[in-house]
PDB file of C-alpha atoms in Angstrom:
ATOM      1  CA  UNK A  24     180.324  20.408-293.041  1.00 73.00           C
ATOM      2  CA  UNK A  25     181.482  18.160-291.355  1.00 80.00           C
ATOM      3  CA  UNK A  26     177.981  17.565-289.764  1.00 93.00           C
ATOM      4  CA  UNK A  27     177.553  16.195-286.041  1.00 96.00           C
ATOM      5  CA  UNK A  28     181.645  15.139-284.755  1.00 97.00           C
ATOM      6  CA  UNK A  29     181.407  12.469-281.322  1.00 98.00           C
ATOM      7  CA  UNK A  30     185.210  11.317-280.066  1.00 97.00           C
ATOM      8  CA  UNK A  31     185.774   9.077-278.861  1.00 97.00           C
ATOM      9  CA  UNK A  32     184.461   6.045-281.330  1.00 97.00           C
ATOM     10  CA  UNK A  33     185.380   3.487-278.188  1.00 97.00           C
ATOM     11  CA  UNK A  34     186.257   3.966-275.349  1.00 97.00           C
ATOM     12  CA  UNK A  35     186.516   0.963-271.911  1.00 97.00           C
ATOM     13  CA  UNK A  36     186.076   2.527-268.057  1.00 97.00           C
ATOM     14  CA  UNK A  37     186.373   0.691-264.466  1.00 98.00           C
ATOM     15  CA  UNK A  38     183.743   1.344-262.691  1.00 98.00           C
ATOM     16  CA  UNK A  39     184.256   4.598-260.646  1.00 97.00           C
ATOM     17  CA  UNK A  40     185.817   5.208-263.518  1.00 97.00           C
ATOM     18  CA  UNK A  41     185.083   9.338-264.562  1.00 96.00           C
ATOM     19  CA  UNK A  42     185.061  10.814-268.130  1.00 96.00           C
ATOM     20  CA  UNK A  43     183.866  13.179-271.182  1.00 98.00           C
ATOM     21  CA  UNK A  44     182.385  12.292-274.568  1.00 98.00           C
ATOM     22  CA  UNK A  45     182.751  15.026-277.082  1.00 98.00           C
ATOM     23  CA  UNK A  46     180.311  16.180-279.486  1.00 98.00           C
ATOM     24  CA  UNK A  47     180.371  19.292-282.107  1.00 97.00           C
ATOM     25  CA  UNK A  48     178.724  20.292-284.579  1.00 96.00           C
ATOM     26  CA  UNK A  49     179.732  22.660-287.968  1.00 95.00           C
ATOM     27  CA  UNK A  50     176.050  23.657-288.932  1.00 92.00           C
ATOM     28  CA  UNK A  51     175.250  26.459-286.550  1.00 91.00           C
ATOM     29  CA  UNK A  52     172.692  23.810-284.209  1.00 91.00           C
ATOM     30  CA  UNK A  53     170.612  26.129-281.938  1.00 91.00           C
ATOM     31  CA  UNK A  54     169.207  22.468-280.565  1.00 92.00           C
ATOM     32  CA  UNK A  55     171.638  19.292-279.527  1.00 95.00           C
ATOM     33  CA  UNK A  56     171.029  17.273-277.372  1.00 96.00           C
ATOM     34  CA  UNK A  57     172.707  13.122-275.979  1.00 97.00           C
ATOM     35  CA  UNK A  58     171.416   9.137-276.258  1.00 97.00           C
ATOM     36  CA  UNK A  59     171.944   6.095-274.609  1.00 98.00           C
ATOM     37  CA  UNK A  60     171.038   3.094-277.706  1.00 97.00           C
ATOM     38  CA  UNK A  61     171.006  -0.091-275.595  1.00 94.00           C
ATOM     39  CA  UNK A  62     169.704  -3.805-276.991  1.00 87.00           C
ATOM     40  CA  UNK A  63     166.301  -4.059-276.759  1.00 82.00           C
ATOM     41  CA  UNK A  64     165.178  -0.562-276.038  1.00 83.00           C
ATOM     42  CA  UNK A  65     165.714   1.799-278.868  1.00 88.00           C
ATOM     43  CA  UNK A  66     167.394   5.196-278.437  1.00 95.00           C
ATOM     44  CA  UNK A  67     166.634   7.422-274.645  1.00 95.00           C
ATOM     45  CA  UNK A  68     167.199  10.642-273.915  1.00 94.00           C
ATOM     46  CA  UNK A  69     169.622  11.081-272.039  1.00 96.00           C
ATOM     47  CA  UNK A  70     170.223  15.629-271.687  1.00 96.00           C
ATOM     48  CA  UNK A  71     169.624  18.293-274.208  1.00 94.00           C
ATOM     49  CA  UNK A  72     169.911  21.765-274.897  1.00 94.00           C
ATOM     50  CA  UNK A  73     168.213  24.046-276.658  1.00 90.00           C
ATOM     51  CA  UNK A  74     171.076  26.606-276.388  1.00 91.00           C
ATOM     52  CA  UNK A  75     175.066  27.802-275.013  1.00 94.00           C
ATOM     53  CA  UNK A  76     174.428  27.997-271.326  1.00 95.00           C
ATOM     54  CA  UNK A  77     171.215  25.967-271.401  1.00 94.00           C
ATOM     55  CA  UNK A  78     171.129  22.241-271.196  1.00 95.00           C
ATOM     56  CA  UNK A  79     167.465  20.561-269.153  1.00 93.00           C
ATOM     57  CA  UNK A  80     167.263  16.609-268.542  1.00 94.00           C
ATOM     58  CA  UNK A  81     165.970  14.057-270.723  1.00 92.00           C
ATOM     59  CA  UNK A  82     163.909  10.791-269.829  1.00 92.00           C
ATOM     60  CA  UNK A  83     167.190   9.082-268.026  1.00 95.00           C
ATOM     61  CA  UNK A  84     169.693  11.422-266.894  1.00 97.00           C
ATOM     62  CA  UNK A  85     170.601  10.100-263.840  1.00 96.00           C
ATOM     63  CA  UNK A  86     174.733   9.705-263.671  1.00 96.00           C
ATOM     64  CA  UNK A  87     175.591  12.058-266.768  1.00 98.00           C
ATOM     65  CA  UNK A  88     176.098  15.781-266.520  1.00 97.00           C
ATOM     66  CA  UNK A  89     176.461  17.645-269.480  1.00 97.00           C
ATOM     67  CA  UNK A  90     176.972  22.137-270.437  1.00 96.00           C
ATOM     68  CA  UNK A  91     176.806  24.321-273.726  1.00 97.00           C
ATOM     69  CA  UNK A  92     179.184  27.212-273.599  1.00 97.00           C
ATOM     70  CA  UNK A  93     179.365  27.679-277.302  1.00 96.00           C
ATOM     71  CA  UNK A  94     176.996  27.074-280.095  1.00 95.00           C
ATOM     72  CA  UNK A  95     178.739  24.318-281.063  1.00 96.00           C
ATOM     73  CA  UNK A  96     180.695  21.894-278.029  1.00 97.00           C
ATOM     74  CA  UNK A  97     177.701  19.596-276.017  1.00 98.00           C
ATOM     75  CA  UNK A  98     179.952  17.456-274.179  1.00 98.00           C
ATOM     76  CA  UNK A  99     178.654  14.628-271.435  1.00 98.00           C
ATOM     77  CA  UNK A 100     180.360  13.430-268.772  1.00 98.00           C
ATOM     78  CA  UNK A 101     179.496  11.007-266.843  1.00 97.00           C
ATOM     79  CA  UNK A 102     180.791  11.038-262.800  1.00 92.00           C
ATOM     80  CA  UNK A 103     181.303   7.801-262.049  1.00 96.00           C
ATOM     81  CA  UNK A 104     181.369   4.953-264.527  1.00 97.00           C
ATOM     82  CA  UNK A 105     178.857   1.605-263.336  1.00 97.00           C
ATOM     83  CA  UNK A 106     178.524  -1.521-265.417  1.00 97.00           C
ATOM     84  CA  UNK A 107     174.239  -0.033-265.757  1.00 96.00           C
ATOM     85  CA  UNK A 108     176.274   2.262-267.915  1.00 97.00           C
ATOM     86  CA  UNK A 109     177.662  -0.204-271.070  1.00 97.00           C
ATOM     87  CA  UNK A 110     175.527   1.667-274.097  1.00 98.00           C
ATOM     88  CA  UNK A 111     176.128   3.253-277.145  1.00 97.00           C
ATOM     89  CA  UNK A 112     175.891   6.633-276.825  1.00 98.00           C
ATOM     90  CA  UNK A 113     174.488   8.865-279.599  1.00 98.00           C
ATOM     91  CA  UNK A 114     174.914  13.016-280.169  1.00 97.00           C
ATOM     92  CA  UNK A 115     171.984  14.916-282.348  1.00 96.00           C
ATOM     93  CA  UNK A 116     171.427  17.980-282.580  1.00 94.00           C
ATOM     94  CA  UNK A 117     169.278  20.539-285.196  1.00 90.00           C
ATOM     95  CA  UNK A 118     167.964  24.174-286.094  1.00 82.00           C
ATOM     96  CA  UNK A 119     165.670  23.840-283.728  1.00 70.00           C
ATOM     97  CA  UNK A 120     162.305  25.322-283.216  1.00 64.00           C
ATOM     98  CA  UNK A 121     161.668  28.282-285.297  1.00 59.00           C
ATOM     99  CA  UNK A 122     158.529  30.691-284.867  1.00 53.00           C
ATOM    100  CA  UNK A 123     156.084  29.448-286.730  1.00 54.00           C
ATOM    101  CA  UNK A 124     156.276  25.640-284.923  1.00 55.00           C
ATOM    102  CA  UNK A 125     158.283  23.930-286.978  1.00 58.00           C
ATOM    103  CA  UNK A 126     160.996  22.596-287.048  1.00 61.00           C
ATOM    104  CA  UNK A 127     164.080  20.951-288.782  1.00 73.00           C
ATOM    105  CA  UNK A 128     165.242  17.534-288.621  1.00 83.00           C
ATOM    106  CA  UNK A 129     167.443  15.599-285.599  1.00 88.00           C
ATOM    107  CA  UNK A 130     171.452  14.525-287.725  1.00 91.00           C
ATOM    108  CA  UNK A 131     172.665  11.985-285.264  1.00 95.00           C
ATOM    109  CA  UNK A 132     176.652  12.035-284.688  1.00 97.00           C
ATOM    110  CA  UNK A 133     178.425   8.095-285.648  1.00 96.00           C
ATOM    111  CA  UNK A 134     178.570   7.307-281.956  1.00 97.00           C
ATOM    112  CA  UNK A 135     180.891   6.373-279.206  1.00 97.00           C
ATOM    113  CA  UNK A 136     180.311   2.962-277.887  1.00 97.00           C
ATOM    114  CA  UNK A 137     181.061   2.224-274.226  1.00 98.00           C
ATOM    115  CA  UNK A 138     181.820   0.193-271.467  1.00 97.00           C
ATOM    116  CA  UNK A 139     182.529  -0.954-268.493  1.00 97.00           C
ATOM    117  CA  UNK A 140     184.125  -2.878-266.363  1.00 97.00           C
TER     118      UNK A 140
ATOM    119  CA  UNK B   3     156.160  11.362-270.692  1.00 80.00           C
ATOM    120  CA  UNK B   4     155.649   9.657-273.529  1.00 90.00           C
ATOM    121  CA  UNK B   5     155.667   6.051-274.320  1.00 94.00           C
ATOM    122  CA  UNK B   6     156.049   4.751-278.199  1.00 96.00           C
ATOM    123  CA  UNK B   7     155.704   1.204-278.367  1.00 97.00           C
ATOM    124  CA  UNK B   8     156.499  -0.356-282.288  1.00 98.00           C
ATOM    125  CA  UNK B   9     155.523  -3.552-283.622  1.00 97.00           C
ATOM    126  CA  UNK B  10     156.850  -6.239-285.033  1.00 98.00           C
ATOM    127  CA  UNK B  11     160.581  -6.471-283.198  1.00 97.00           C
ATOM    128  CA  UNK B  12     161.625  -9.181-286.673  1.00 97.00           C
ATOM    129  CA  UNK B  13     159.640  -9.035-289.808  1.00 98.00           C
ATOM    130  CA  UNK B  14     161.315 -10.593-292.704  1.00 98.00           C
ATOM    131  CA  UNK B  15     160.121  -9.941-296.520  1.00 98.00           C
ATOM    132  CA  UNK B  16     160.528 -11.616-299.581  1.00 98.00           C
ATOM    133  CA  UNK B  17     162.410  -8.591-301.964  1.00 98.00           C
ATOM    134  CA  UNK B  18     159.495  -7.158-303.653  1.00 98.00           C
ATOM    135  CA  UNK B  19     156.743  -7.556-301.065  1.00 98.00           C
ATOM    136  CA  UNK B  20     156.174  -4.717-298.903  1.00 98.00           C
ATOM    137  CA  UNK B  21     156.611  -4.409-295.531  1.00 98.00           C
ATOM    138  CA  UNK B  22     154.352  -2.664-292.965  1.00 98.00           C
ATOM    139  CA  UNK B  23     156.035  -1.031-289.092  1.00 98.00           C
ATOM    140  CA  UNK B  24     153.399   0.452-286.671  1.00 98.00           C
ATOM    141  CA  UNK B  25     153.851   2.469-284.376  1.00 98.00           C
ATOM    142  CA  UNK B  26     151.883   4.109-281.224  1.00 98.00           C
ATOM    143  CA  UNK B  27     152.100   6.031-279.020  1.00 97.00           C
ATOM    144  CA  UNK B  28     150.477   7.258-275.561  1.00 97.00           C
ATOM    145  CA  UNK B  29     150.222  11.677-275.253  1.00 94.00           C
ATOM    146  CA  UNK B  30     147.829  12.684-277.741  1.00 94.00           C
ATOM    147  CA  UNK B  31     149.291  16.434-277.551  1.00 92.00           C
ATOM    148  CA  UNK B  32     152.708  14.618-279.723  1.00 92.00           C
ATOM    149  CA  UNK B  33     153.501  16.639-282.898  1.00 90.00           C
ATOM    150  CA  UNK B  34     155.563  14.648-284.703  1.00 90.00           C
ATOM    151  CA  UNK B  35     156.453  11.368-285.756  1.00 94.00           C
ATOM    152  CA  UNK B  36     159.717  10.885-287.840  1.00 94.00           C
ATOM    153  CA  UNK B  37     161.115   7.333-288.810  1.00 97.00           C
ATOM    154  CA  UNK B  38     164.553   6.179-289.153  1.00 96.00           C
ATOM    155  CA  UNK B  39     166.808   3.806-290.882  1.00 97.00           C
ATOM    156  CA  UNK B  40     169.874   2.484-288.805  1.00 97.00           C
ATOM    157  CA  UNK B  41     172.313   0.118-290.641  1.00 96.00           C
ATOM    158  CA  UNK B  42     174.334  -2.485-288.189  1.00 93.00           C
ATOM    159  CA  UNK B  43     177.174   0.130-286.432  1.00 91.00           C
ATOM    160  CA  UNK B  44     175.568   3.127-288.242  1.00 95.00           C
ATOM    161  CA  UNK B  45     174.198   6.018-286.915  1.00 96.00           C
ATOM    162  CA  UNK B  46     170.374   6.474-287.465  1.00 96.00           C
ATOM    163  CA  UNK B  47     169.070   8.565-290.445  1.00 95.00           C
ATOM    164  CA  UNK B  48     166.089  10.114-290.686  1.00 93.00           C
ATOM    165  CA  UNK B  49     164.378   8.410-293.831  1.00 96.00           C
ATOM    166  CA  UNK B  50     161.227  10.181-293.005  1.00 95.00           C
ATOM    167  CA  UNK B  51     158.599  12.349-290.846  1.00 92.00           C
ATOM    168  CA  UNK B  52     155.389  13.092-290.928  1.00 91.00           C
ATOM    169  CA  UNK B  53     153.850  16.048-288.380  1.00 88.00           C
ATOM    170  CA  UNK B  54     149.653  16.336-286.925  1.00 86.00           C
ATOM    171  CA  UNK B  55     148.723  18.138-288.995  1.00 85.00           C
ATOM    172  CA  UNK B  56     148.585  15.914-292.127  1.00 84.00           C
ATOM    173  CA  UNK B  57     147.095  12.170-292.364  1.00 91.00           C
ATOM    174  CA  UNK B  58     149.964  10.505-295.417  1.00 95.00           C
ATOM    175  CA  UNK B  59     152.863  11.123-296.692  1.00 94.00           C
ATOM    176  CA  UNK B  60     155.328   9.731-299.818  1.00 96.00           C
ATOM    177  CA  UNK B  61     158.874   9.748-300.472  1.00 94.00           C
ATOM    178  CA  UNK B  62     159.806   6.819-303.780  1.00 96.00           C
ATOM    179  CA  UNK B  63     158.643   3.873-301.658  1.00 97.00           C
ATOM    180  CA  UNK B  64     158.317   5.152-298.648  1.00 98.00           C
ATOM    181  CA  UNK B  65     154.736   6.425-297.205  1.00 98.00           C
ATOM    182  CA  UNK B  66     153.891   7.549-293.848  1.00 97.00           C
ATOM    183  CA  UNK B  67     150.365   7.139-291.909  1.00 97.00           C
ATOM    184  CA  UNK B  68     149.269   9.009-289.843  1.00 97.00           C
ATOM    185  CA  UNK B  69     145.789   8.315-287.967  1.00 96.00           C
ATOM    186  CA  UNK B  70     145.820  11.033-284.989  1.00 94.00           C
ATOM    187  CA  UNK B  71     142.461   9.066-283.177  1.00 94.00           C
ATOM    188  CA  UNK B  72     143.929   5.972-282.632  1.00 95.00           C
ATOM    189  CA  UNK B  73     147.666   7.924-281.616  1.00 96.00           C
ATOM    190  CA  UNK B  74     149.078   4.831-283.659  1.00 96.00           C
ATOM    191  CA  UNK B  75     151.343   5.314-287.609  1.00 98.00           C
ATOM    192  CA  UNK B  76     152.707   3.570-290.042  1.00 98.00           C
ATOM    193  CA  UNK B  77     155.436   2.622-292.345  1.00 98.00           C
ATOM    194  CA  UNK B  78     155.023   1.116-295.681  1.00 98.00           C
ATOM    195  CA  UNK B  79     157.810  -0.204-297.831  1.00 98.00           C
ATOM    196  CA  UNK B  80     156.775  -1.048-301.425  1.00 98.00           C
ATOM    197  CA  UNK B  81     158.650  -3.021-303.424  1.00 98.00           C
ATOM    198  CA  UNK B  82     160.890  -4.320-301.003  1.00 98.00           C
ATOM    199  CA  UNK B  83     164.939  -4.274-301.747  1.00 98.00           C
ATOM    200  CA  UNK B  84     168.275  -6.499-299.840  1.00 97.00           C
ATOM    201  CA  UNK B  85     169.624  -3.302-299.121  1.00 97.00           C
ATOM    202  CA  UNK B  86     166.833  -1.486-297.045  1.00 98.00           C
ATOM    203  CA  UNK B  87     167.466  -4.057-295.261  1.00 98.00           C
ATOM    204  CA  UNK B  88     168.437  -2.668-291.537  1.00 98.00           C
ATOM    205  CA  UNK B  89     166.643  -1.574-288.112  1.00 97.00           C
ATOM    206  CA  UNK B  90     163.591   0.917-288.562  1.00 98.00           C
ATOM    207  CA  UNK B  91     163.667   2.942-285.669  1.00 97.00           C
ATOM    208  CA  UNK B  92     159.586   4.839-285.110  1.00 97.00           C
ATOM    209  CA  UNK B  93     159.626   8.116-283.182  1.00 95.00           C
ATOM    210  CA  UNK B  94     157.476  11.049-281.473  1.00 94.00           C
ATOM    211  CA  UNK B  95     157.804  13.690-280.742  1.00 90.00           C
ATOM    212  CA  UNK B  96     155.647  17.157-278.420  1.00 85.00           C
ATOM    213  CA  UNK B  97     158.442  19.590-279.757  1.00 76.00           C
ATOM    214  CA  UNK B  98     159.016  19.295-283.244  1.00 67.00           C
ATOM    215  CA  UNK B  99     162.062  17.112-283.209  1.00 65.00           C
ATOM    216  CA  UNK B 100     163.662  18.212-279.911  1.00 74.00           C
ATOM    217  CA  UNK B 101     163.465  15.679-277.160  1.00 85.00           C
ATOM    218  CA  UNK B 102     161.630  12.478-279.161  1.00 90.00           C
ATOM    219  CA  UNK B 103     160.682   9.312-277.957  1.00 93.00           C
ATOM    220  CA  UNK B 104     161.954   6.348-280.151  1.00 95.00           C
ATOM    221  CA  UNK B 105     159.720   3.074-279.672  1.00 96.00           C
ATOM    222  CA  UNK B 106     162.348  -0.200-279.464  1.00 96.00           C
ATOM    223  CA  UNK B 107     162.648  -0.844-282.944  1.00 97.00           C
ATOM    224  CA  UNK B 108     161.877  -2.786-286.307  1.00 97.00           C
ATOM    225  CA  UNK B 109     165.229  -5.589-287.320  1.00 97.00           C
ATOM    226  CA  UNK B 110     163.346  -5.355-291.670  1.00 98.00           C
ATOM    227  CA  UNK B 111     164.618  -8.441-293.443  1.00 98.00           C
ATOM    228  CA  UNK B 112     164.942  -8.161-297.093  1.00 98.00           C
ATOM    229  CA  UNK B 113     165.154 -11.929-298.162  1.00 97.00           C
ATOM    230  CA  UNK B 114     166.701 -11.741-302.145  1.00 95.00           C
TER     231      UNK B 114
END
């Protein structure tokens, strides 16, 4: 299994440009999410999905869109990039919560380092 | 939403000593508390987790304790080694491993 795969690893955008960060997992995980990591602020949840066709907002959703057309893929779209979106972006996935209330650990991808000038 | 505070922000210990990192959380409904280790330029990796129905959990040199009444949990690393040097993040969640709220991280340096 490749686990959680993110592309690209690095990206530089100009203010106002749009782009999509790709995330794919091959573990048949129901739950997928996007976090951004900024110095001194830990990781903050942007958007998440509990299954194909279902998405919801996290702590810091403004300026980002997501969709979940398949179980495997969860792309993150920046509509009009701003310098404040300069960050490292991590995609993560897990099996989610079973009927007994137990959940599996979150697996992270290797990250995408985005710079907006 | 949940608010997680983590202390200290940096910690230096001599090799072989113990290291303790502490976190507090705000929402008493949180039920899952993982700890992640992140080496420079790498992804966060889960090292240990604890659920709200357990007070302590150990895995070799690593242990986590949870005090639900005080809403705080701690990571204990014994017999530290240079390879333990990294940034450690605590997190809390109301929905298991989904939708984690992270602390701001502790940079641990183990001095040989």
